[in-house]
Coordinates of C-alpha atoms in Angstrom, one line a residue:
Chain P
M1 CA -122.9 21.3 -18.6
K2 CA -124.8 18.3 -17.3
G3 CA -128.1 19.0 -15.5
K4 CA -129.2 16.6 -12.9
I5 CA -131.3 13.9 -14.4
P6 CA -134.0 12.5 -12.0
P7 CA -134.3 8.8 -11.7
P8 CA -136.9 6.9 -13.9
D9 CA -140.4 6.0 -12.9
P10 CA -140.1 2.4 -11.6
G11 CA -143.6 1.7 -13.0
L12 CA -142.1 2.0 -16.5
L13 CA -139.9 -1.1 -16.1
S14 CA -140.6 -3.9 -18.6
L15 CA -139.0 -7.3 -19.0
N16 CA -138.0 -8.5 -22.3
T17 CA -138.2 -12.2 -22.2
A18 CA -134.7 -12.7 -23.8
T19 CA -133.3 -11.6 -20.4
V20 CA -134.4 -14.8 -18.5
R21 CA -135.2 -17.0 -21.4
E22 CA -133.0 -19.9 -20.3
R23 CA -134.6 -20.8 -17.1
W24 CA -138.2 -19.6 -17.3
S25 CA -141.2 -20.2 -19.4
L26 CA -143.4 -17.3 -20.5
R27 CA -145.9 -18.3 -17.7
E28 CA -143.2 -18.2 -15.2
M29 CA -142.0 -14.8 -16.5
I30 CA -145.4 -13.3 -16.3
Q31 CA -145.9 -14.5 -12.8
G32 CA -142.3 -13.4 -11.9
C33 CA -142.9 -9.9 -13.2
A34 CA -146.2 -9.7 -11.2
R35 CA -144.4 -11.0 -8.0
H36 CA -141.6 -8.4 -8.4
G37 CA -143.9 -5.4 -9.3
I38 CA -142.7 -5.2 -12.8
R39 CA -145.6 -3.9 -14.9
G40 CA -144.5 -4.5 -18.5
I41 CA -143.4 -7.6 -20.5
S42 CA -142.2 -8.0 -24.0
P43 CA -142.2 -11.6 -25.3
W44 CA -140.1 -13.2 -28.0
R45 CA -142.1 -15.5 -30.3
D46 CA -140.3 -18.6 -29.2
K47 CA -141.7 -18.1 -25.7
L48 CA -145.0 -16.9 -26.9
A49 CA -145.4 -20.2 -28.8
Q50 CA -145.4 -22.1 -25.5
L51 CA -148.7 -20.5 -24.5
G52 CA -150.2 -19.2 -27.6
A53 CA -151.1 -15.5 -28.0
K54 CA -154.6 -15.8 -26.5
E55 CA -153.6 -17.5 -23.4
A56 CA -150.5 -15.3 -23.0
A57 CA -152.7 -12.2 -23.4
K58 CA -155.1 -13.4 -20.8
L59 CA -152.3 -14.3 -18.3
A60 CA -150.6 -10.9 -18.8
R61 CA -153.9 -9.1 -18.3
D62 CA -154.9 -11.1 -15.2
N63 CA -151.4 -10.3 -13.8
G64 CA -151.7 -6.6 -14.4
L65 CA -149.0 -6.5 -17.1
K66 CA -148.9 -4.4 -20.3
V67 CA -147.3 -6.1 -23.3
T68 CA -144.8 -3.5 -24.4
G69 CA -143.8 -5.2 -27.6
L70 CA -143.6 -8.5 -29.5
C71 CA -140.1 -9.6 -30.7
R72 CA -139.9 -10.0 -33.5
G73 CA -140.9 -9.5 -37.1
G74 CA -138.7 -8.4 -40.0
M75 CA -136.1 -10.6 -41.6
F76 CA -137.1 -9.5 -45.0
P77 CA -134.1 -10.1 -47.3
A78 CA -134.1 -13.5 -49.0
A79 CA -132.3 -15.0 -51.9
D80 CA -135.4 -15.7 -53.9
R81 CA -139.1 -14.8 -54.2
K82 CA -140.2 -17.8 -52.3
G83 CA -138.1 -16.8 -49.3
R84 CA -139.3 -13.2 -49.5
L85 CA -142.9 -14.4 -49.5
A86 CA -142.3 -16.7 -46.6
A87 CA -140.9 -13.8 -44.7
L88 CA -144.0 -11.6 -45.4
D89 CA -146.2 -14.5 -44.3
D90 CA -144.3 -14.8 -41.1
N91 CA -144.7 -11.1 -40.5
L92 CA -148.4 -11.3 -41.0
R93 CA -148.6 -14.0 -38.4
A94 CA -146.5 -11.9 -36.1
I95 CA -148.9 -9.0 -36.6
E96 CA -151.9 -11.2 -35.6
D97 CA -150.1 -12.3 -32.5
A98 CA -149.2 -8.8 -31.6
A99 CA -152.8 -7.7 -32.1
T100 CA -154.0 -10.6 -29.9
L101 CA -151.6 -9.6 -27.2
G102 CA -152.5 -5.9 -27.4
A103 CA -148.8 -5.3 -27.8
R104 CA -147.6 -1.7 -28.0
C105 CA -145.6 -2.5 -31.1
L106 CA -144.2 -5.3 -33.2
V107 CA -140.4 -5.0 -33.2
L108 CA -138.9 -5.4 -36.7
V109 CA -135.3 -6.7 -37.0
A110 CA -134.5 -6.0 -40.7
G111 CA -132.6 -9.1 -41.6
G112 CA -129.1 -9.3 -43.1
L113 CA -127.6 -10.3 -46.4
P114 CA -129.2 -13.2 -48.1
A115 CA -126.8 -16.2 -48.1
G116 CA -124.0 -15.7 -50.6
S117 CA -124.9 -12.1 -51.3
K118 CA -122.7 -9.0 -51.0
D119 CA -125.4 -6.7 -52.2
I120 CA -126.2 -4.7 -49.2
A121 CA -128.1 -2.0 -51.1
G122 CA -130.2 -4.7 -52.5
A123 CA -130.9 -6.2 -49.0
R124 CA -131.8 -2.8 -47.8
A125 CA -134.3 -2.3 -50.7
M126 CA -135.8 -5.6 -49.7
V127 CA -136.3 -4.4 -46.2
R128 CA -138.0 -1.2 -47.4
D129 CA -140.3 -3.2 -49.7
G130 CA -141.1 -5.7 -47.1
I131 CA -142.1 -3.2 -44.6
G132 CA -144.1 -1.4 -47.3
E133 CA -145.9 -4.8 -47.9
I134 CA -147.0 -5.4 -44.4
L135 CA -147.7 -1.8 -43.2
D136 CA -151.3 -1.6 -44.2
H137 CA -152.1 -4.9 -42.6
A138 CA -150.4 -3.8 -39.4
R139 CA -152.3 -0.5 -39.5
S140 CA -155.6 -2.4 -39.8
A141 CA -154.7 -4.7 -37.0
G142 CA -153.8 -1.7 -34.8
V143 CA -150.2 -2.8 -34.4
P144 CA -147.5 -0.1 -34.7
L145 CA -144.4 -1.4 -36.4
A146 CA -141.1 -0.5 -34.7
I147 CA -137.9 -0.8 -36.8
E148 CA -135.1 -1.6 -34.6
P149 CA -131.7 -0.5 -35.9
L150 CA -129.2 -3.1 -34.9
H151 CA -125.6 -2.5 -34.1
P152 CA -123.4 -2.4 -37.3
M153 CA -121.7 -5.6 -36.2
Y154 CA -124.9 -7.4 -37.1
C155 CA -125.2 -5.9 -40.5
A156 CA -124.2 -9.1 -42.4
D157 CA -126.2 -11.7 -40.6
R158 CA -129.1 -10.0 -38.7
A159 CA -130.0 -6.5 -39.7
C160 CA -128.9 -4.2 -42.5
V161 CA -130.6 -1.3 -40.8
N162 CA -127.9 -0.1 -38.5
T163 CA -128.6 3.5 -37.4
L164 CA -131.5 5.4 -36.2
A165 CA -131.0 7.8 -39.1
Q166 CA -131.4 4.9 -41.5
A167 CA -134.5 3.6 -39.7
L168 CA -136.1 7.1 -39.7
D169 CA -135.4 7.5 -43.4
L170 CA -137.5 4.3 -43.9
C171 CA -140.2 5.8 -41.7
D172 CA -140.1 9.1 -43.7
A173 CA -140.4 7.1 -47.0
L174 CA -143.1 4.7 -46.0
N175 CA -145.2 6.7 -43.5
P176 CA -144.4 10.4 -44.3
K177 CA -147.5 11.6 -42.4
R178 CA -146.1 10.1 -39.1
S179 CA -149.5 8.5 -38.4
G180 CA -148.0 6.4 -35.6
A181 CA -148.2 3.2 -37.6
L182 CA -144.5 3.1 -38.2
G183 CA -141.6 4.1 -35.9
V184 CA -138.5 2.9 -34.2
A185 CA -137.3 0.9 -31.2
V186 CA -134.3 2.6 -29.6
D187 CA -132.1 -0.1 -28.0
V188 CA -129.2 1.6 -26.3
Y189 CA -127.0 -1.4 -27.0
H190 CA -127.3 -0.8 -30.7
V191 CA -127.1 2.9 -30.8
W192 CA -125.1 4.2 -27.9
W193 CA -122.0 4.8 -30.0
D194 CA -123.7 6.8 -32.7
P195 CA -122.4 10.5 -32.9
E196 CA -125.9 11.4 -34.3
L197 CA -127.8 9.7 -31.5
Q198 CA -129.1 12.8 -29.8
A199 CA -130.1 14.5 -33.0
Q200 CA -131.8 11.4 -34.3
I201 CA -133.7 10.7 -31.2
K202 CA -135.0 14.3 -31.4
R203 CA -135.8 13.7 -35.1
A204 CA -137.8 10.6 -34.2
G205 CA -139.9 12.4 -31.9
R206 CA -142.8 11.3 -29.6
K207 CA -144.9 9.6 -32.3
R208 CA -142.1 7.5 -33.7
I209 CA -140.3 6.2 -30.6
L210 CA -142.4 3.1 -30.1
A211 CA -140.0 1.2 -27.7
Y212 CA -137.0 1.9 -25.5
H213 CA -134.7 -1.1 -24.7
I214 CA -131.9 -1.0 -22.1
C215 CA -128.9 -3.0 -21.0
D216 CA -125.2 -2.1 -21.1
W217 CA -122.1 -2.5 -23.2
L218 CA -119.4 -4.4 -21.5
V219 CA -115.6 -3.8 -21.7
P220 CA -114.4 -6.2 -22.9
T221 CA -117.3 -7.7 -24.8
T222 CA -116.4 -11.3 -25.4
D223 CA -119.1 -12.4 -27.8
L224 CA -120.8 -10.5 -30.5
L225 CA -124.2 -11.7 -29.6
L226 CA -124.5 -13.1 -26.1
D227 CA -122.4 -10.9 -23.9
R228 CA -124.6 -7.9 -23.0
G229 CA -124.3 -6.4 -19.6
M230 CA -126.7 -5.5 -16.9
M231 CA -127.4 -1.7 -16.7
G232 CA -124.6 -0.1 -14.7
D233 CA -122.0 -2.8 -15.6
G234 CA -120.8 -1.1 -18.7
V235 CA -120.1 2.1 -20.4
I236 CA -123.5 3.4 -21.7
D237 CA -124.6 6.6 -20.3
L238 CA -128.1 5.4 -19.7
K239 CA -129.3 8.4 -17.8
R240 CA -128.3 10.7 -20.6
I241 CA -129.9 8.7 -23.3
R242 CA -133.1 8.3 -21.4
S243 CA -133.2 12.1 -20.9
W244 CA -132.9 12.4 -24.7
V245 CA -135.7 9.9 -25.3
E246 CA -137.9 11.6 -22.7
G247 CA -137.0 15.0 -24.2
A248 CA -138.4 13.8 -27.4
G249 CA -141.6 13.1 -25.6
Y250 CA -141.3 9.3 -25.1
R251 CA -143.4 8.3 -22.1
G252 CA -143.4 4.5 -22.7
F253 CA -141.7 1.6 -21.0
H254 CA -138.0 0.8 -20.4
E255 CA -137.6 -2.7 -21.6
V256 CA -134.6 -4.7 -20.2
E257 CA -133.2 -7.0 -22.9
I258 CA -130.0 -8.8 -21.9
F259 CA -128.5 -11.6 -23.9
S260 CA -125.9 -13.0 -21.6
R261 CA -125.0 -16.7 -21.9
A262 CA -122.1 -16.7 -19.4
N263 CA -123.7 -14.6 -16.7
W264 CA -127.3 -13.5 -16.4
W265 CA -128.8 -16.4 -18.2
R266 CA -127.2 -18.7 -15.6
R267 CA -128.6 -17.0 -12.6
D268 CA -131.8 -17.5 -10.8
P269 CA -134.3 -15.3 -12.6
D270 CA -135.8 -14.0 -9.3
E271 CA -132.3 -12.7 -8.5
V272 CA -132.1 -11.3 -12.0
L273 CA -135.4 -9.4 -11.6
R274 CA -134.4 -8.0 -8.2
I275 CA -131.2 -6.6 -9.7
I276 CA -133.0 -5.2 -12.7
K277 CA -135.3 -3.3 -10.4
K278 CA -132.4 -1.9 -8.4
R279 CA -130.3 -1.0 -11.4
H280 CA -133.2 0.6 -13.2
R281 CA -133.1 3.4 -10.7
G282 CA -129.7 4.4 -12.1
C283 CA -130.8 4.4 -15.6
Chain Z
M1 CA -127.3 -0.8 -62.6
K2 CA -123.9 -2.1 -62.0
G3 CA -121.2 -1.3 -64.5
K4 CA -118.3 -3.7 -64.9
I5 CA -115.5 -2.7 -62.6
P6 CA -112.0 -3.5 -63.9
P7 CA -109.5 -5.3 -61.8
P8 CA -107.2 -3.2 -59.7
D9 CA -103.6 -2.4 -60.5
P10 CA -101.4 -5.1 -58.9
G11 CA -98.7 -2.6 -58.4
L12 CA -100.9 -0.9 -55.8
L13 CA -100.9 -3.7 -53.4
S14 CA -99.4 -3.0 -49.9
L15 CA -98.9 -5.3 -46.9
N16 CA -99.9 -4.0 -43.5
T17 CA -97.6 -5.8 -41.1
A18 CA -100.5 -6.8 -38.9
T19 CA -101.3 -9.4 -41.4
V20 CA -98.2 -11.6 -40.9
R21 CA -97.2 -10.2 -37.5
E22 CA -97.0 -13.5 -35.7
R23 CA -94.3 -15.2 -37.8
W24 CA -92.2 -12.5 -39.4
S25 CA -90.0 -9.7 -38.3
L26 CA -90.2 -6.4 -40.2
R27 CA -87.0 -7.4 -42.0
E28 CA -88.6 -10.6 -43.1
M29 CA -91.7 -8.8 -44.2
I30 CA -89.8 -6.3 -46.3
Q31 CA -87.8 -9.0 -48.0
G32 CA -90.9 -11.1 -48.4
C33 CA -92.8 -8.2 -50.1
A34 CA -89.8 -7.8 -52.5
R35 CA -89.7 -11.4 -53.2
H36 CA -93.5 -11.5 -54.0
G37 CA -93.5 -8.3 -56.1
I38 CA -95.6 -6.4 -53.5
R39 CA -94.5 -2.8 -53.7
G40 CA -95.9 -1.2 -50.6
I41 CA -95.6 -1.8 -46.8
S42 CA -97.2 -0.3 -43.8
P43 CA -95.6 -1.2 -40.5
W44 CA -97.1 -1.1 -37.1
R45 CA -94.8 0.5 -34.5
D46 CA -94.2 -2.7 -32.6
K47 CA -92.5 -4.2 -35.7
L48 CA -90.8 -0.9 -36.5
A49 CA -89.2 -0.9 -33.1
Q50 CA -87.3 -4.0 -34.0
L51 CA -85.3 -2.2 -36.7
G52 CA -85.7 1.4 -35.8
A53 CA -87.1 3.9 -38.3
K54 CA -83.8 4.7 -40.0
E55 CA -82.8 1.1 -40.7
A56 CA -86.4 0.3 -41.8
A57 CA -86.5 3.2 -44.2
K58 CA -83.2 2.1 -45.8
L59 CA -84.3 -1.5 -46.0
A60 CA -87.6 -0.6 -47.6
R61 CA -85.9 1.8 -50.0
D62 CA -83.2 -0.8 -51.0
N63 CA -86.0 -3.3 -51.7
G64 CA -88.1 -0.9 -53.8
L65 CA -90.9 -0.6 -51.3
K66 CA -93.0 2.6 -50.6
V67 CA -94.1 3.0 -47.0
T68 CA -97.8 3.5 -47.5
G69 CA -98.5 4.4 -43.8
L70 CA -97.4 4.0 -40.2
C71 CA -99.8 2.4 -37.7
R72 CA -100.4 4.0 -35.5
G73 CA -100.9 7.3 -33.6
G74 CA -103.9 8.6 -31.8
M75 CA -105.3 7.1 -28.6
F76 CA -105.9 10.6 -27.3
P77 CA -108.5 10.3 -24.5
A78 CA -107.1 9.8 -21.0
A79 CA -108.5 10.0 -17.5
D80 CA -106.1 12.9 -16.6
R81 CA -103.9 15.5 -17.9
K82 CA -100.8 13.5 -17.4
G83 CA -102.2 10.7 -19.6
R84 CA -103.2 13.2 -22.2
L85 CA -99.8 14.7 -22.4
A86 CA -98.2 11.3 -22.6
A87 CA -100.5 10.5 -25.6
L88 CA -99.4 13.7 -27.3
D89 CA -95.8 12.9 -26.7
D90 CA -96.2 9.5 -28.1
N91 CA -97.9 11.0 -31.2
L92 CA -95.0 13.3 -31.7
R93 CA -92.6 10.3 -31.7
A94 CA -94.8 8.6 -34.2
I95 CA -94.7 11.6 -36.5
E96 CA -90.9 11.6 -36.4
D97 CA -90.8 7.9 -37.3
A98 CA -93.3 8.4 -40.1
A99 CA -91.2 11.3 -41.5
T100 CA -88.0 9.1 -41.2
L101 CA -89.8 6.4 -43.1
G102 CA -91.2 8.8 -45.7
A103 CA -94.6 7.2 -44.9
R104 CA -97.5 8.5 -46.9
C105 CA -99.4 9.1 -43.7
L106 CA -99.6 8.4 -40.0
V107 CA -102.7 6.5 -39.3
L108 CA -104.6 7.8 -36.2
V109 CA -106.9 5.5 -34.1
A110 CA -108.8 7.8 -32.0
G111 CA -108.9 6.0 -28.7
G112 CA -111.9 5.0 -26.6
L113 CA -113.3 6.0 -23.3
P114 CA -110.9 6.6 -20.5
A115 CA -111.2 3.9 -17.9
G116 CA -114.4 4.3 -15.9
S117 CA -115.8 7.0 -18.0
K118 CA -119.1 7.0 -19.8
D119 CA -118.6 10.4 -21.3
I120 CA -118.4 9.7 -25.0
A121 CA -118.9 13.3 -25.9
G122 CA -116.0 14.2 -23.7
A123 CA -113.7 11.5 -25.2
R124 CA -114.5 12.8 -28.6
A125 CA -113.6 16.3 -27.6
M126 CA -110.3 15.0 -26.4
V127 CA -109.7 13.4 -29.8
R128 CA -110.5 16.6 -31.6
D129 CA -108.2 18.6 -29.2
G130 CA -105.4 16.0 -29.5
I131 CA -105.3 16.0 -33.3
G132 CA -105.4 19.8 -33.1
E133 CA -102.3 19.7 -30.8
I134 CA -100.3 17.6 -33.2
L135 CA -101.4 18.8 -36.5
D136 CA -98.9 21.7 -36.9
H137 CA -96.0 19.4 -36.0
A138 CA -97.2 16.8 -38.5
R139 CA -97.5 19.4 -41.2
S140 CA -93.9 20.7 -40.5
A141 CA -92.7 17.1 -40.6
G142 CA -94.4 16.5 -43.9
V143 CA -96.5 13.7 -42.5
P144 CA -100.2 13.8 -43.4
L145 CA -102.5 12.5 -40.6
A146 CA -105.1 10.0 -41.5
I147 CA -107.9 9.6 -39.1
E148 CA -109.2 6.1 -39.3
P149 CA -112.8 5.6 -38.2
L150 CA -113.1 2.2 -36.5
H151 CA -116.1 -0.1 -36.5
P152 CA -118.6 1.0 -33.8
M153 CA -117.9 -2.2 -31.9
Y154 CA -114.7 -0.7 -30.9
C155 CA -116.2 2.6 -29.7
A156 CA -115.7 1.9 -26.0
D157 CA -112.1 0.5 -25.9
R158 CA -110.3 1.6 -29.1
A159 CA -111.8 4.4 -31.1
C160 CA -114.7 6.8 -30.5
V161 CA -114.5 8.0 -34.1
N162 CA -116.7 5.4 -35.8
T163 CA -117.9 6.7 -39.1
L164 CA -116.4 8.4 -42.0
A165 CA -118.8 11.3 -41.6
Q166 CA -117.5 11.8 -38.1
A167 CA -113.9 11.6 -39.2
L168 CA -114.6 14.1 -42.0
D169 CA -116.3 16.5 -39.6
L170 CA -113.0 16.5 -37.7
C171 CA -111.2 17.3 -40.8
D172 CA -113.5 20.1 -41.7
A173 CA -113.1 21.5 -38.2
L174 CA -109.3 21.2 -38.0
N175 CA -108.2 21.7 -41.6
P176 CA -111.0 23.5 -43.4
K177 CA -108.7 24.4 -46.2
R178 CA -108.1 20.8 -47.1
S179 CA -104.4 21.3 -47.4
G180 CA -103.7 17.6 -47.5
A181 CA -102.3 17.6 -43.9
L182 CA -105.3 15.9 -42.5
G183 CA -107.6 13.2 -44.0
V184 CA -108.9 9.8 -43.5
A185 CA -107.9 6.2 -43.7
V186 CA -110.7 4.2 -45.3
D187 CA -110.7 0.6 -44.0
V188 CA -113.4 -1.5 -45.5
Y189 CA -113.7 -3.6 -42.4
H190 CA -114.7 -0.6 -40.3
V191 CA -117.1 1.1 -42.8
W192 CA -118.6 -1.4 -45.1
W193 CA -121.9 -1.5 -43.3
D194 CA -122.4 2.3 -43.3
P195 CA -125.5 3.4 -45.3
E196 CA -123.7 6.7 -46.0
L197 CA -120.4 5.1 -47.2
Q198 CA -120.7 6.1 -50.9
A199 CA -121.7 9.6 -50.1
Q200 CA -119.0 10.1 -47.5
I201 CA -116.2 8.7 -49.7
K202 CA -117.3 11.3 -52.3
R203 CA -117.3 14.0 -49.6
A204 CA -113.8 12.9 -48.5
G205 CA -112.4 13.4 -52.1
R206 CA -109.0 12.9 -53.5
K207 CA -107.1 15.1 -51.1
R208 CA -108.5 13.6 -48.0
I209 CA -108.4 9.8 -48.7
L210 CA -104.9 9.1 -47.5
A211 CA -105.1 5.3 -47.2
Y212 CA -107.3 2.5 -48.3
H213 CA -107.2 -0.8 -46.2
I214 CA -108.7 -4.0 -47.3
C215 CA -109.7 -7.4 -45.8
D216 CA -113.2 -9.0 -45.4
W217 CA -116.0 -9.4 -43.0
L218 CA -116.6 -13.1 -42.1
V219 CA -120.0 -14.6 -41.4
P220 CA -120.0 -15.7 -38.7
T221 CA -117.3 -13.4 -37.0
T222 CA -116.2 -15.2 -33.9
D223 CA -114.0 -12.6 -32.3
L224 CA -114.5 -8.9 -32.1
L225 CA -110.8 -8.1 -32.8
L226 CA -108.9 -11.1 -34.3
D227 CA -111.2 -12.7 -36.8
R228 CA -111.0 -10.7 -40.0
G229 CA -111.2 -12.4 -43.3
M230 CA -109.1 -12.6 -46.4
M231 CA -110.5 -10.6 -49.3
G232 CA -113.1 -12.7 -51.0
D233 CA -113.9 -14.9 -47.9
G234 CA -116.6 -12.6 -46.6
V235 CA -119.5 -10.3 -47.5
I236 CA -117.8 -7.0 -48.4
D237 CA -118.3 -5.8 -51.9
L238 CA -114.7 -4.9 -52.3
K239 CA -114.9 -4.1 -56.0
R240 CA -117.7 -1.7 -55.4
I241 CA -116.0 0.2 -52.6
R242 CA -112.8 0.5 -54.6
S243 CA -114.8 1.9 -57.5
W244 CA -116.1 4.6 -55.1
V245 CA -112.7 5.3 -53.7
E246 CA -111.2 5.6 -57.1
G247 CA -114.2 7.6 -58.2
A248 CA -113.3 10.1 -55.5
G249 CA -109.9 10.4 -57.1
Y250 CA -107.8 8.1 -54.9
R251 CA -104.8 6.6 -56.7
G252 CA -102.9 5.3 -53.7
F253 CA -102.2 1.8 -52.5
H254 CA -104.5 -1.0 -51.3
E255 CA -103.2 -2.0 -47.9
V256 CA -104.0 -5.6 -46.7
E257 CA -104.6 -5.6 -43.0
I258 CA -105.9 -8.9 -41.5
F259 CA -106.0 -9.7 -37.9
S260 CA -106.7 -13.4 -37.8
R261 CA -105.5 -15.4 -34.8
A262 CA -107.1 -18.6 -35.8
N263 CA -106.3 -18.7 -39.4
W264 CA -104.0 -16.3 -41.3
W265 CA -101.6 -15.7 -38.5
R266 CA -101.0 -19.3 -38.3
R267 CA -100.0 -19.9 -41.8
D268 CA -96.7 -19.7 -43.6
P269 CA -96.4 -15.9 -44.5
D270 CA -95.1 -16.8 -48.0
E271 CA -98.4 -18.7 -48.5
V272 CA -100.3 -15.7 -47.2
L273 CA -98.6 -13.2 -49.5
R274 CA -99.3 -15.5 -52.5
I275 CA -103.0 -15.7 -51.6
I276 CA -103.2 -12.0 -51.0
K277 CA -101.8 -11.3 -54.5
K278 CA -104.3 -13.6 -56.1
R279 CA -107.3 -12.2 -54.0
H280 CA -106.3 -8.7 -54.8
R281 CA -107.3 -9.2 -58.4
G282 CA -110.9 -9.7 -57.3
C283 CA -111.0 -6.6 -55.1

């Protein structure tokens, strides 16, 4: 049944800054990646703000790093027009930064229900409209937008786009020609459980898989947000999912994004990077 | 867009024993329901074991209560054949008890990954096979089996059936004639986020919706298992989902199942039942 899946190309490893965010600045992360031979980095905007996009772009370039994504835009739903416009404005700034960085994509986290709302269909419509509003700008700036479906446990407060199918429906609606301007970020933590995962990765295809994020699902998981596991410590069949993503034609980076308050965030980031490199071989 | 949805029939309220499990025995729950004019009860098997099925059936009957379900069978995946056979055996006992109780259904929680396994497809196949193994027995006993898809956050350790679509695919495969012997339990907590929810409830239809469970999703949710909310305290549009369930033809009970270590489990169960009755009107 299961063919042997070869190990991944170590040159495709990328560090999402969330993984070592507690103890390193973006400068330290870039230098750390260079030191450990990790060739990609994907900053969150809080870290980017420390350096500014221009300086960060130069530092990444000087250290031989590709910027595999910028985290994050999105967060479209809001209780009123003012809030929705503020979100659009923030997304335009994120697109500018992503362009300056030469990021492979801007990751979009949809946003959850506006405060006090139970109207999930309404929130989803705001997401669709919001992406529609910024898509031309992103295209002009040369920044592909990657809709990241988040695990359904974040539906209320972080993202009401919760499956790859739903994200791809948005892509179909907003970019039916599949120009490359709009696609998805596949994060194993969010989608590993999905019975449709293989089929939807295939449906996404090479032009729409814009990022691939890895970590692991721990058993037990003790916190909804901050208890992700290092690859290999949980139950996700990372090799298999990578084989599907590669089968769909994806040749991009494997970005390690681990939110882990009680474990990985407390460790020496150099140790974390060493372990990431080692564990990546089994992914 | 949104038509006015009338309040629910208060006679359709049912108490799942999980809601008051910390402070009442099954006997107290049955008497409590009678005292508060709640006409349905759905016991978990730990509580049932206190009385035995025969005595519980008599006590429920004497107090004018319908047994709207028995929680739970399932838990099919296991690391070896011995474990799988033990699970089947346990399910046969649950079917006997459900028959003795005259329960409207036996709720099946699929089970997660066997210890050490990352083979989610394999676990799902074990679930399908397990249900297939017990279905004839359940049919003979007159006990409909209700597959309850659990929220994807329970995929690893509790249930690898995580969407209504997936549960209905199992029903289609194992009971294509829709005889009523196999269907689903729709628990809003597990499915409220699903973009396909309305369509899948419709697909399930009258003959396959065997139970309807209510509570609420809190923001924030502080525990993956034991932080469910009372109806009205969270973000689930309970009226809307009920309208879909009723639109599909469901006329059964609305079973309140709240796991809440820090709040509802600590309160006086009589107070909990009073609040449930009041909140049910807004569901």
